[in-house]
């Protein structure tokens, strides 16, 4: 749910009149860290080994998600939809199993309280307008 570089583009799109077909769709998790590998290997983020800071942020997000019984990947896939310039998310997959899993994750109920907790913890931008808790 790291959004470096995306914020400026989203701010530029917001406020412009676009048809629903020309609104921004975001690809998620193509280069992101969704969790530390269980085998002890170093995970990658942005195609490079993830820094300790990024890994710690991921663990914090994962911990808050666990408190709400929401898989981290479900929150990651749904996160871009919090921005008004984003109208859809198209998660990819390497195979049919990943596509089915991503479909299930986009349909997980992510409580508004989870987004508020992430924002209060400084893990997502405080400029996002969140749904009512």
PDB file of C-alpha atoms in Angstrom:
ATOM      1  CA  UNK A   1       0.000   0.000   0.000  1.00  0.00           C
ATOM      2  CA  UNK A   2       2.956   2.192  -0.628  1.00  0.00           C
ATOM      3  CA  UNK A   3       1.925   4.878  -3.060  1.00  0.00           C
ATOM      4  CA  UNK A   4       5.057   6.852  -3.850  1.00  0.00           C
ATOM      5  CA  UNK A   5       4.815   8.513  -7.224  1.00  0.00           C
ATOM      6  CA  UNK A   6       1.118   7.795  -7.589  1.00  0.00           C
ATOM      7  CA  UNK A   7      -0.177  10.653  -5.446  1.00  0.00           C
ATOM      8  CA  UNK A   8       0.770  13.452  -7.858  1.00  0.00           C
ATOM      9  CA  UNK A   9      -0.841  11.673 -10.804  1.00  0.00           C
ATOM     10  CA  UNK A  10      -4.026  11.068  -8.828  1.00  0.00           C
ATOM     11  CA  UNK A  11      -4.192  14.681  -7.653  1.00  0.00           C
ATOM     12  CA  UNK A  12      -3.843  15.877 -11.260  1.00  0.00           C
ATOM     13  CA  UNK A  13      -6.657  13.598 -12.425  1.00  0.00           C
ATOM     14  CA  UNK A  14      -8.989  14.514  -9.605  1.00  0.00           C
ATOM     15  CA  UNK A  15     -11.120  17.509 -10.407  1.00  0.00           C
ATOM     16  CA  UNK A  16     -10.928  17.020 -14.160  1.00  0.00           C
ATOM     17  CA  UNK A  17     -14.005  15.928 -16.033  1.00  0.00           C
ATOM     18  CA  UNK A  18     -13.363  12.480 -17.482  1.00  0.00           C
ATOM     19  CA  UNK A  19     -15.780   9.846 -18.629  1.00  0.00           C
ATOM     20  CA  UNK A  20     -15.996   6.762 -16.471  1.00  0.00           C
ATOM     21  CA  UNK A  21     -14.100   4.886 -19.177  1.00  0.00           C
ATOM     22  CA  UNK A  22     -11.132   7.230 -19.012  1.00  0.00           C
ATOM     23  CA  UNK A  23     -10.763   7.268 -15.248  1.00  0.00           C
ATOM     24  CA  UNK A  24      -7.666   5.723 -13.813  1.00  0.00           C
ATOM     25  CA  UNK A  25      -7.367   2.006 -13.232  1.00  0.00           C
ATOM     26  CA  UNK A  26      -4.452   0.865 -11.130  1.00  0.00           C
ATOM     27  CA  UNK A  27      -2.447  -2.299 -11.280  1.00  0.00           C
ATOM     28  CA  UNK A  28      -1.601  -3.454  -7.784  1.00  0.00           C
ATOM     29  CA  UNK A  29       0.963  -5.820  -6.365  1.00  0.00           C
ATOM     30  CA  UNK A  30       2.920  -6.074  -9.603  1.00  0.00           C
ATOM     31  CA  UNK A  31       6.054  -4.883  -7.888  1.00  0.00           C
ATOM     32  CA  UNK A  32       4.963  -4.604  -4.286  1.00  0.00           C
ATOM     33  CA  UNK A  33       5.734  -6.479  -1.157  1.00  0.00           C
ATOM     34  CA  UNK A  34       2.667  -8.200   0.233  1.00  0.00           C
ATOM     35  CA  UNK A  35       4.393 -10.175   2.958  1.00  0.00           C
ATOM     36  CA  UNK A  36       7.768 -11.518   4.008  1.00  0.00           C
ATOM     37  CA  UNK A  37       8.523 -14.941   2.539  1.00  0.00           C
ATOM     38  CA  UNK A  38       8.159 -17.767   5.034  1.00  0.00           C
ATOM     39  CA  UNK A  39      11.414 -19.389   3.872  1.00  0.00           C
ATOM     40  CA  UNK A  40      13.571 -16.567   5.274  1.00  0.00           C
ATOM     41  CA  UNK A  41      14.594 -15.200   1.880  1.00  0.00           C
ATOM     42  CA  UNK A  42      14.641 -11.462   1.316  1.00  0.00           C
ATOM     43  CA  UNK A  43      11.416 -10.213  -0.297  1.00  0.00           C
ATOM     44  CA  UNK A  44      11.508  -7.808  -3.209  1.00  0.00           C
ATOM     45  CA  UNK A  45       9.857  -4.405  -3.541  1.00  0.00           C
ATOM     46  CA  UNK A  46      10.079  -2.341  -6.730  1.00  0.00           C
ATOM     47  CA  UNK A  47      12.205  -5.120  -8.198  1.00  0.00           C
ATOM     48  CA  UNK A  48      14.927  -4.694  -5.555  1.00  0.00           C
ATOM     49  CA  UNK A  49      15.452  -6.337  -2.165  1.00  0.00           C
ATOM     50  CA  UNK A  50      13.006  -4.704   0.254  1.00  0.00           C
ATOM     51  CA  UNK A  51      14.546  -2.373   2.798  1.00  0.00           C
ATOM     52  CA  UNK A  52      14.086  -2.998   6.500  1.00  0.00           C
ATOM     53  CA  UNK A  53      11.849   0.101   6.598  1.00  0.00           C
ATOM     54  CA  UNK A  54       9.517  -1.229   3.885  1.00  0.00           C
ATOM     55  CA  UNK A  55       9.444  -4.674   5.529  1.00  0.00           C
ATOM     56  CA  UNK A  56       8.585  -3.119   8.915  1.00  0.00           C
ATOM     57  CA  UNK A  57       5.797  -1.038   7.330  1.00  0.00           C
ATOM     58  CA  UNK A  58       4.409  -4.169   5.695  1.00  0.00           C
ATOM     59  CA  UNK A  59       4.422  -6.032   9.013  1.00  0.00           C
ATOM     60  CA  UNK A  60       2.571  -3.150  10.711  1.00  0.00           C
ATOM     61  CA  UNK A  61      -0.080  -3.099   7.982  1.00  0.00           C
ATOM     62  CA  UNK A  62      -0.365  -6.877   8.136  1.00  0.00           C
ATOM     63  CA  UNK A  63      -0.811  -6.719  11.924  1.00  0.00           C
ATOM     64  CA  UNK A  64      -3.670  -4.224  11.692  1.00  0.00           C
ATOM     65  CA  UNK A  65      -5.283  -6.276   8.929  1.00  0.00           C
ATOM     66  CA  UNK A  66      -5.049  -9.373  11.150  1.00  0.00           C
ATOM     67  CA  UNK A  67      -6.889  -7.545  13.950  1.00  0.00           C
ATOM     68  CA  UNK A  68      -9.834  -7.225  11.554  1.00  0.00           C
ATOM     69  CA  UNK A  69      -9.391 -10.731  10.105  1.00  0.00           C
ATOM     70  CA  UNK A  70      -8.687  -9.219   6.675  1.00  0.00           C
ATOM     71  CA  UNK A  71      -5.928 -10.719   4.528  1.00  0.00           C
ATOM     72  CA  UNK A  72      -3.222  -8.193   3.684  1.00  0.00           C
ATOM     73  CA  UNK A  73      -3.610  -8.879  -0.026  1.00  0.00           C
ATOM     74  CA  UNK A  74      -7.340  -8.027   0.184  1.00  0.00           C
ATOM     75  CA  UNK A  75      -6.540  -4.640   1.709  1.00  0.00           C
ATOM     76  CA  UNK A  76      -3.756  -4.060  -0.829  1.00  0.00           C
ATOM     77  CA  UNK A  77      -6.006  -4.832  -3.781  1.00  0.00           C
ATOM     78  CA  UNK A  78      -8.807  -2.618  -2.468  1.00  0.00           C
ATOM     79  CA  UNK A  79      -6.618   0.258  -1.234  1.00  0.00           C
ATOM     80  CA  UNK A  80      -6.470   2.172  -4.560  1.00  0.00           C
ATOM     81  CA  UNK A  81     -10.270   2.344  -4.599  1.00  0.00           C
ATOM     82  CA  UNK A  82     -10.122   4.773  -1.661  1.00  0.00           C
ATOM     83  CA  UNK A  83      -9.024   7.505  -4.060  1.00  0.00           C
ATOM     84  CA  UNK A  84     -11.874   9.190  -5.964  1.00  0.00           C
ATOM     85  CA  UNK A  85      -9.893   9.194  -9.249  1.00  0.00           C
ATOM     86  CA  UNK A  86      -9.715   5.388  -9.216  1.00  0.00           C
ATOM     87  CA  UNK A  87     -12.776   3.569 -10.481  1.00  0.00           C
ATOM     88  CA  UNK A  88     -11.460   0.038 -10.801  1.00  0.00           C
ATOM     89  CA  UNK A  89      -8.563  -2.204  -9.906  1.00  0.00           C
ATOM     90  CA  UNK A  90      -7.387  -4.946 -12.216  1.00  0.00           C
ATOM     91  CA  UNK A  91      -5.287  -7.449 -10.274  1.00  0.00           C
ATOM     92  CA  UNK A  92      -3.260  -9.729 -12.511  1.00  0.00           C
ATOM     93  CA  UNK A  93      -2.169 -13.263 -11.912  1.00  0.00           C
ATOM     94  CA  UNK A  94       0.405 -15.740 -13.142  1.00  0.00           C
ATOM     95  CA  UNK A  95      -2.093 -18.571 -13.336  1.00  0.00           C
ATOM     96  CA  UNK A  96      -5.740 -19.470 -12.817  1.00  0.00           C
ATOM     97  CA  UNK A  97      -5.268 -20.019  -9.071  1.00  0.00           C
ATOM     98  CA  UNK A  98      -3.921 -16.473  -8.586  1.00  0.00           C
ATOM     99  CA  UNK A  99      -6.746 -15.008 -10.654  1.00  0.00           C
ATOM    100  CA  UNK A 100      -9.313 -16.864  -8.530  1.00  0.00           C
ATOM    101  CA  UNK A 101      -7.542 -15.759  -5.346  1.00  0.00           C
ATOM    102  CA  UNK A 102      -7.438 -12.122  -6.486  1.00  0.00           C
ATOM    103  CA  UNK A 103     -11.139 -12.265  -7.335  1.00  0.00           C
ATOM    104  CA  UNK A 104     -11.856 -13.558  -3.841  1.00  0.00           C
ATOM    105  CA  UNK A 105      -9.670 -10.828  -2.284  1.00  0.00           C
ATOM    106  CA  UNK A 106     -11.415  -8.000  -4.147  1.00  0.00           C
ATOM    107  CA  UNK A 107     -14.679  -9.293  -2.677  1.00  0.00           C
ATOM    108  CA  UNK A 108     -13.482  -9.429   0.957  1.00  0.00           C
ATOM    109  CA  UNK A 109     -15.303  -6.951   3.175  1.00  0.00           C
ATOM    110  CA  UNK A 110     -12.694  -4.494   4.432  1.00  0.00           C
ATOM    111  CA  UNK A 111     -14.241  -2.571   7.337  1.00  0.00           C
ATOM    112  CA  UNK A 112     -13.934   1.212   7.288  1.00  0.00           C
ATOM    113  CA  UNK A 113     -12.412   0.958  10.767  1.00  0.00           C
ATOM    114  CA  UNK A 114      -9.390  -0.844   9.284  1.00  0.00           C
ATOM    115  CA  UNK A 115      -8.662   2.066   6.932  1.00  0.00           C
ATOM    116  CA  UNK A 116      -9.030   4.518   9.821  1.00  0.00           C
ATOM    117  CA  UNK A 117      -6.581   2.509  11.953  1.00  0.00           C
ATOM    118  CA  UNK A 118      -4.053   2.447   9.102  1.00  0.00           C
ATOM    119  CA  UNK A 119      -4.430   6.185   8.657  1.00  0.00           C
ATOM    120  CA  UNK A 120      -4.099   6.869  12.400  1.00  0.00           C
ATOM    121  CA  UNK A 121      -0.915   4.778  12.408  1.00  0.00           C
ATOM    122  CA  UNK A 122       0.489   6.852   9.539  1.00  0.00           C
ATOM    123  CA  UNK A 123       0.540   3.852   7.211  1.00  0.00           C
ATOM    124  CA  UNK A 124      -1.688   5.372   4.526  1.00  0.00           C
ATOM    125  CA  UNK A 125      -1.900   9.048   3.542  1.00  0.00           C
ATOM    126  CA  UNK A 126      -3.855  11.289   5.873  1.00  0.00           C
ATOM    127  CA  UNK A 127      -5.157  13.148   2.826  1.00  0.00           C
ATOM    128  CA  UNK A 128      -7.420  10.261   1.791  1.00  0.00           C
ATOM    129  CA  UNK A 129     -11.099  10.710   2.494  1.00  0.00           C
ATOM    130  CA  UNK A 130     -12.097   7.465   4.155  1.00  0.00           C
ATOM    131  CA  UNK A 131     -15.533   5.902   4.387  1.00  0.00           C
ATOM    132  CA  UNK A 132     -17.383   6.529   7.641  1.00  0.00           C
ATOM    133  CA  UNK A 133     -16.435   4.138  10.406  1.00  0.00           C
TER     134      UNK A 133
END
